mmCIF file of C-alpha atoms in Angstrom:
data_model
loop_
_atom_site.group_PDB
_atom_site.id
_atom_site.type_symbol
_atom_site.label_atom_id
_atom_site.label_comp_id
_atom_site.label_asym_id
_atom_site.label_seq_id
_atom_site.Cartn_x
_atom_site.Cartn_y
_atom_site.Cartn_z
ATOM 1 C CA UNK A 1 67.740 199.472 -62.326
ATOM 2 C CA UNK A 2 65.006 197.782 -64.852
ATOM 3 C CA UNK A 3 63.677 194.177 -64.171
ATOM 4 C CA UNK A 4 62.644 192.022 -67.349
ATOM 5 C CA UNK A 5 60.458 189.056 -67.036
ATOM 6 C CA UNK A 6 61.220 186.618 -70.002
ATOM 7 C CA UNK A 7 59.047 183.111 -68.939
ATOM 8 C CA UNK A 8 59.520 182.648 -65.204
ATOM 9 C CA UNK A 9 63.362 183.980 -65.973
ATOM 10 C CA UNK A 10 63.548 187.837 -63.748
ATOM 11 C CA UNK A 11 66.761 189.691 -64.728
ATOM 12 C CA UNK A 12 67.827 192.754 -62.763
ATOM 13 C CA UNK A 13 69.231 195.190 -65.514
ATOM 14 C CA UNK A 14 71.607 198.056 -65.167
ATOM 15 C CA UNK A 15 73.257 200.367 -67.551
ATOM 16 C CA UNK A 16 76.900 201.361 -67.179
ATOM 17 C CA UNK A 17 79.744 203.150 -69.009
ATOM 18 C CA UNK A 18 81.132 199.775 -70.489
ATOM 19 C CA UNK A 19 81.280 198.408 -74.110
ATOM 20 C CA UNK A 20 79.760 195.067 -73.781
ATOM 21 C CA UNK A 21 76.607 193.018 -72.121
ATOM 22 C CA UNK A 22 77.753 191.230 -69.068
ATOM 23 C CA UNK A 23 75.364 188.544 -67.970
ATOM 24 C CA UNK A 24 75.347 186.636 -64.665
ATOM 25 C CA UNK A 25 73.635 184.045 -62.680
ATOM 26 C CA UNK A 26 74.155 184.740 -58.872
ATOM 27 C CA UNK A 27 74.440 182.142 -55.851
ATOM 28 C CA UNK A 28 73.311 180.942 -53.503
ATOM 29 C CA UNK A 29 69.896 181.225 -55.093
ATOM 30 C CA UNK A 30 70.192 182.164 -59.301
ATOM 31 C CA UNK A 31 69.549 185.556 -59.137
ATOM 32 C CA UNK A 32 69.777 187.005 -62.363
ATOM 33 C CA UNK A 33 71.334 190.343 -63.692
ATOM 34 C CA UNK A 34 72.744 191.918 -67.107
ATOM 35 C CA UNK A 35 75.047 195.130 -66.773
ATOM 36 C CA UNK A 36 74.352 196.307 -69.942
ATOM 37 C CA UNK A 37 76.313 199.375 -71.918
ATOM 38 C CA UNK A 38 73.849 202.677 -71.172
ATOM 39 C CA UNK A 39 73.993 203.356 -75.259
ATOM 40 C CA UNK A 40 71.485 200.154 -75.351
ATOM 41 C CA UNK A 41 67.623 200.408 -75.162
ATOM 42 C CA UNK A 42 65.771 197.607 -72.995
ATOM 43 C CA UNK A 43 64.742 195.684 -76.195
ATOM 44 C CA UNK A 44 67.631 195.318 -76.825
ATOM 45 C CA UNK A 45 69.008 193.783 -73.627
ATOM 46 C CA UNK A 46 65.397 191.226 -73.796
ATOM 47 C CA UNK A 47 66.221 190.127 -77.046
ATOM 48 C CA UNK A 48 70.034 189.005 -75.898
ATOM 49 C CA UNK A 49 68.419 187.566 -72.585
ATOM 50 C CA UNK A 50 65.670 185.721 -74.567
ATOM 51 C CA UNK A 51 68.812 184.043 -76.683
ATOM 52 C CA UNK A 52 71.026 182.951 -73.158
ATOM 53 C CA UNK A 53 67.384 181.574 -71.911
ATOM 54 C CA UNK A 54 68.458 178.065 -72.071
ATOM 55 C CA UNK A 55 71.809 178.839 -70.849
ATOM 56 C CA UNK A 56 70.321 180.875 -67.461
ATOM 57 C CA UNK A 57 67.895 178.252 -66.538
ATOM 58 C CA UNK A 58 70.634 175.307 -66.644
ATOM 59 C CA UNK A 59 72.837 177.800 -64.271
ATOM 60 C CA UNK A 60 69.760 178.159 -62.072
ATOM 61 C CA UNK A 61 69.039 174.357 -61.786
ATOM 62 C CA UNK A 62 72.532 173.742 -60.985
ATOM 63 C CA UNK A 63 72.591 176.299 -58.460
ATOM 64 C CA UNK A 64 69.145 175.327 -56.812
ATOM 65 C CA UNK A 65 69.969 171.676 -56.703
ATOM 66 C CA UNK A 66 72.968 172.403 -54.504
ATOM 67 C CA UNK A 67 72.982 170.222 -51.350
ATOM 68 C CA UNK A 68 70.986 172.510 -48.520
ATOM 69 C CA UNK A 69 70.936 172.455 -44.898
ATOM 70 C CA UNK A 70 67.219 171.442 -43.275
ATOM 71 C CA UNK A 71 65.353 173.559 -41.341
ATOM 72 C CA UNK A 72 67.039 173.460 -37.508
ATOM 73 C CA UNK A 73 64.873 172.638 -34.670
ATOM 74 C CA UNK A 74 67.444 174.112 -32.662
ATOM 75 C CA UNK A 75 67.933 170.435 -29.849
ATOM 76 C CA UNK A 76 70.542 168.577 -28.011
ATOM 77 C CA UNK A 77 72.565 166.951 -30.771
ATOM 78 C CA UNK A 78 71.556 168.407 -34.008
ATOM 79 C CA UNK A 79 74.642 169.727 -36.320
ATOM 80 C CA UNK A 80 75.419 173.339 -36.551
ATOM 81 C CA UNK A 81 78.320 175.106 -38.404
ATOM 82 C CA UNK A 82 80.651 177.567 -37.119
ATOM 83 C CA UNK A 83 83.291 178.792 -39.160
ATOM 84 C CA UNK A 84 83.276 176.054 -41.536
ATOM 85 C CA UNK A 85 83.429 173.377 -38.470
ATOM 86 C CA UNK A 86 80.675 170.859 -37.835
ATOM 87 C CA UNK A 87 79.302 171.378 -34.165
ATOM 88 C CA UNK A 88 76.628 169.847 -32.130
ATOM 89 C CA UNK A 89 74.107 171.719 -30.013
ATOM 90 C CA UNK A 90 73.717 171.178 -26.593
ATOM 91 C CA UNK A 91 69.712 173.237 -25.455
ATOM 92 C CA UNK A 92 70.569 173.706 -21.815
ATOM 93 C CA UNK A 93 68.112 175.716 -19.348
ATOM 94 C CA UNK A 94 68.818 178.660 -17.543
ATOM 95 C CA UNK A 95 67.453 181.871 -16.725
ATOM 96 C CA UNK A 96 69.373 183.911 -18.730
ATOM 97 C CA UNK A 97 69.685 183.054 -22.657
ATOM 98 C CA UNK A 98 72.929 182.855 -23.727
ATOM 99 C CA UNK A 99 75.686 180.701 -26.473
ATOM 100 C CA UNK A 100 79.154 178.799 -25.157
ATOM 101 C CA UNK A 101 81.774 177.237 -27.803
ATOM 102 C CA UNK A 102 82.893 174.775 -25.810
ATOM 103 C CA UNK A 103 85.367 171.923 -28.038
ATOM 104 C CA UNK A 104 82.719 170.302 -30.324
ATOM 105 C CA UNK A 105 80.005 171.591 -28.591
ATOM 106 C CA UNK A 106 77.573 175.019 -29.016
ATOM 107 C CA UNK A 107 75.952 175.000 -25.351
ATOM 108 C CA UNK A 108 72.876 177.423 -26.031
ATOM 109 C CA UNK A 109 71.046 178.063 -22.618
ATOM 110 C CA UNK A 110 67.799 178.789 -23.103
ATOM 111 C CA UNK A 111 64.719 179.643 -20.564
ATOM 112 C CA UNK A 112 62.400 176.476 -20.001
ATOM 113 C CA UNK A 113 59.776 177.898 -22.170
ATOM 114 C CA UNK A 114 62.059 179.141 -24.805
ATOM 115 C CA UNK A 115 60.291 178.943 -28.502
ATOM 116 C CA UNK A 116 62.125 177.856 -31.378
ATOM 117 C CA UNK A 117 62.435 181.469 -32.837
ATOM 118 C CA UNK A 118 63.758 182.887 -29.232
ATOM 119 C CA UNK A 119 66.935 179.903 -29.599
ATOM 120 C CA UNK A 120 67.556 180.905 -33.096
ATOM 121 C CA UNK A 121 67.622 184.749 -32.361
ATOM 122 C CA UNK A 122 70.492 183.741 -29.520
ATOM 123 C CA UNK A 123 72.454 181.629 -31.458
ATOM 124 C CA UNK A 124 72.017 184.268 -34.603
ATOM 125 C CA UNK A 125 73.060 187.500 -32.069
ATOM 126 C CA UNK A 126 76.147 185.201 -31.291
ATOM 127 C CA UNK A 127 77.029 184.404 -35.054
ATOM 128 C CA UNK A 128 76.591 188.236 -35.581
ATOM 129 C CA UNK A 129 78.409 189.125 -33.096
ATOM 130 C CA UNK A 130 81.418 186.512 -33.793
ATOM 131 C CA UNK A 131 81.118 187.286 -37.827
ATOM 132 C CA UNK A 132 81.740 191.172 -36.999
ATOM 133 C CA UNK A 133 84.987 190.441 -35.316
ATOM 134 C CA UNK A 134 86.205 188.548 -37.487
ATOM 135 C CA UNK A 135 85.587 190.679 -40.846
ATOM 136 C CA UNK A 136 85.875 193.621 -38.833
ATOM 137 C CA UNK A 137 89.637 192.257 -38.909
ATOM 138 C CA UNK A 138 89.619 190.911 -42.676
ATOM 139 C CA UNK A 139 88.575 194.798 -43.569
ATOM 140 C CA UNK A 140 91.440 196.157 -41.247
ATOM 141 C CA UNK A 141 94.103 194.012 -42.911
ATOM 142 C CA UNK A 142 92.900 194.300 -46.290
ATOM 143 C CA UNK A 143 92.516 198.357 -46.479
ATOM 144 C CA UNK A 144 96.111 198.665 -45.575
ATOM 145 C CA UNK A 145 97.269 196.773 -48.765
ATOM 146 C CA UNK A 146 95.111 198.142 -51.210
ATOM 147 C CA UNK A 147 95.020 201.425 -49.794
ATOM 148 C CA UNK A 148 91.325 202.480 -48.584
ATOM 149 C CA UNK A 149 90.179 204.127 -46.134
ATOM 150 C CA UNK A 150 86.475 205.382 -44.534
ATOM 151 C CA UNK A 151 85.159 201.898 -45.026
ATOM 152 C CA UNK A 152 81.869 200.919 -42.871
ATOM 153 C CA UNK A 153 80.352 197.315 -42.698
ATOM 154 C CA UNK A 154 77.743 195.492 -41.035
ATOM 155 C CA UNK A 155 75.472 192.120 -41.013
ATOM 156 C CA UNK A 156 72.384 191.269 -41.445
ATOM 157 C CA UNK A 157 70.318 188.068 -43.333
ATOM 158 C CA UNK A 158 70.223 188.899 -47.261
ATOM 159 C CA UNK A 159 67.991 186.282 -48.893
ATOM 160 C CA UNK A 160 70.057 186.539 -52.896
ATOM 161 C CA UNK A 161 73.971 187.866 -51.970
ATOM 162 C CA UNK A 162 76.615 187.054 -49.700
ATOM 163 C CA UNK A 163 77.534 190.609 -49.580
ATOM 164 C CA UNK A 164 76.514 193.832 -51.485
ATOM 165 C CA UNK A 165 78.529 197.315 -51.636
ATOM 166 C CA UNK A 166 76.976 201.103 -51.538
ATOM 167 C CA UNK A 167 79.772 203.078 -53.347
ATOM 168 C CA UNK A 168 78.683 206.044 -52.499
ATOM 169 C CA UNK A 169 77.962 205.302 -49.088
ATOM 170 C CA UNK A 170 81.189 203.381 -48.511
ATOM 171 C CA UNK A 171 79.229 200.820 -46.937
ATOM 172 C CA UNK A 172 79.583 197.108 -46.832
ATOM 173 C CA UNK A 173 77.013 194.314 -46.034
ATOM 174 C CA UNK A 174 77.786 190.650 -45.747
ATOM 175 C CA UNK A 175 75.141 187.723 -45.313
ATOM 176 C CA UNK A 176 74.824 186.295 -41.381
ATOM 177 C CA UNK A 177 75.501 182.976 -43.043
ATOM 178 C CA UNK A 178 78.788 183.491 -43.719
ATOM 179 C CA UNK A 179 79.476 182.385 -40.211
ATOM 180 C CA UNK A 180 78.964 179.198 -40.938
ATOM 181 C CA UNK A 181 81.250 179.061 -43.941
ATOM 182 C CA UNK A 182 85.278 178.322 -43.698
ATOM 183 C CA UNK A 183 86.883 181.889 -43.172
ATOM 184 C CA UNK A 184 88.406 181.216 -46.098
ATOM 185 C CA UNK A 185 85.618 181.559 -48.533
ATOM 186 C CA UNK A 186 84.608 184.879 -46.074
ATOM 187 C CA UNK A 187 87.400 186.656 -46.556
ATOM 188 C CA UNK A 188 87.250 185.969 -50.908
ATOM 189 C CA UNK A 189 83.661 187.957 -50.374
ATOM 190 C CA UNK A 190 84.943 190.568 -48.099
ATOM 191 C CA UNK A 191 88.318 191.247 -50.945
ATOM 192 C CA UNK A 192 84.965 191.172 -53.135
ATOM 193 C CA UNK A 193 83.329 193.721 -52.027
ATOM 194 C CA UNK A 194 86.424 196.268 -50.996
ATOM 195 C CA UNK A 195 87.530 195.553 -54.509
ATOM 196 C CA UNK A 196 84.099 197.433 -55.842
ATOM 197 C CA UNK A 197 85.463 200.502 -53.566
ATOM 198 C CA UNK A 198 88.298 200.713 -56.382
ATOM 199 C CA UNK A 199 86.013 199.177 -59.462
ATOM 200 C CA UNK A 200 82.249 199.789 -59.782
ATOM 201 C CA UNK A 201 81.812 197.235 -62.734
ATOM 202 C CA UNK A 202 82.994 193.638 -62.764
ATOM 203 C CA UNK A 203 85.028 194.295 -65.734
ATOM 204 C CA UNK A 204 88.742 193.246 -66.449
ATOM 205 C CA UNK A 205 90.044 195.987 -63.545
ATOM 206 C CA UNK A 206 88.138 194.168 -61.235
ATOM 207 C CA UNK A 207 90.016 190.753 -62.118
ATOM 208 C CA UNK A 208 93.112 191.853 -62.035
ATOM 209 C CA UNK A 209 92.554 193.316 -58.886
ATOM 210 C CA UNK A 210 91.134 190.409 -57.510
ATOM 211 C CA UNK A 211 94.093 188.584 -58.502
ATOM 212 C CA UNK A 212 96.490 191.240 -57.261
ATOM 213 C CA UNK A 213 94.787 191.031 -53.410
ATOM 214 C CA UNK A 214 93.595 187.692 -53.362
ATOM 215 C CA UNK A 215 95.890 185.009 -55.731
ATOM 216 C CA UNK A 216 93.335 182.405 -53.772
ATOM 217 C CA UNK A 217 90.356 184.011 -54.636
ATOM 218 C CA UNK A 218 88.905 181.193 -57.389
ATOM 219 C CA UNK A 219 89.299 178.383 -55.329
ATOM 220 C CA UNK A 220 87.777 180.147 -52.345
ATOM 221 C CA UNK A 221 84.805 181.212 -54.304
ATOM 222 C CA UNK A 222 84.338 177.115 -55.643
ATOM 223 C CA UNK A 223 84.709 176.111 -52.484
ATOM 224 C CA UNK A 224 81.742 178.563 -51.335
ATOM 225 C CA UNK A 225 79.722 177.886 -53.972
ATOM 226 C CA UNK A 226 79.589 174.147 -53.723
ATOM 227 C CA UNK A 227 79.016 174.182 -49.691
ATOM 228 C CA UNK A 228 75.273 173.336 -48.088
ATOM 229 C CA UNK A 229 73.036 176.732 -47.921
#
């Protein structure tokens, strides 16, 4: 992979068997990237990118000025998401940490002198733990129709993706956050990501796949897209 800095604009570049330059601006926070065709040189690719300058940085504003959450404190009867559902938080001491989903209420016992960061690390080991189950089950339902096997996974905060895919590796990561987000829009980037088992490139294959697995899969990626980060 290359990286070209045009302005303040950074574009990941990669070069791939494919016939044309495929340019993309990336949620939840405008990453940048070109796949470009590996008979190209890098000047090349900078001079297209200089030309779609205008065009990237309107993406990226629109992106960045989607509505975002504010930074928890982690107290009694401050809003948390759970699967798409608004929750409020109930800081309860004990002397063992540990999270309850209890109707509209996440009771997180804490220890008296619990810091911010210690709350948010038990409440972040429970949405791991809950996000596993539930895309360890996406994964097991989804493999059966589109015929994969050997598939490994796992979560862990990613500051640009919602999910990324080794090939090689046959290893899948998805973004913590996710738990927050309607299950709906988690399994669209879990179909994602198995789909790049069966198509490297985001090409025409990888449509038509998407649309074979997932009919849904537009709507579920608007309705990700325009949600609070």
């Amino acid at each position: 992979m290359e990286v070209l800095h045009i302005g303040p604009v950074e574009i990941e570049v990669t070069f791939k068997a494919i016939k044309n330059l495929h340019l993309s601006v990336h949620p939840p926070y405008g990453r940048v990237t070109i796949a470009s065709p590996d008979f190209y040189d890098l000047e090349k690719v900078k001079i297209y990118a200089a030309t779609k300058l205008s065009w990237i940085k309107r993406e990226q504003k629109k992106i960045r000025s989607q509505e975002r959450e504010e930074p928890k404190l982690m107290i009694t009867q401050e809003s948390h998401h759970f699967l798409g559902k608004r929750y409020l938080l109930k800081v309860i001491e004990a002397n063992r940490p540990k999270l309850v989903l209890k109707h509209n209420v996440i009771e997180l016992y804490a220890l008296p002198e619990a810091t911010l960061e210690q709350k948010q690390k038990t409440l972040y080991n429970w949405y791991k733990k809950e996000l596993e189950g539930k895309i360890g089950n996406l994964i097991s339902e989804n493999a059966k129709i589109m015929n994969i096997t050997d598939i490994n996974f796992g979560i862990r905060k990613m500051r640009t993706k919602w999910g990324s895919c080794n090939i090689d590796k046959r290893m899948l990561w998805f973004n913590i956050e996710l738990a927050k987000k309607p299950i709906e829009c988690t399994e669209y980037i879990v179909v994602h990501e198995m789909v790049h088992l069966l198509e490297r490139n985001h090409n025409k294959n990888f449509i038509i796949l998407m649309d074979k697995f997932l009919p849904a899969w537009r709507v579920q990626k608007k309705i990700l897209n325009e949600l609070p980060l």
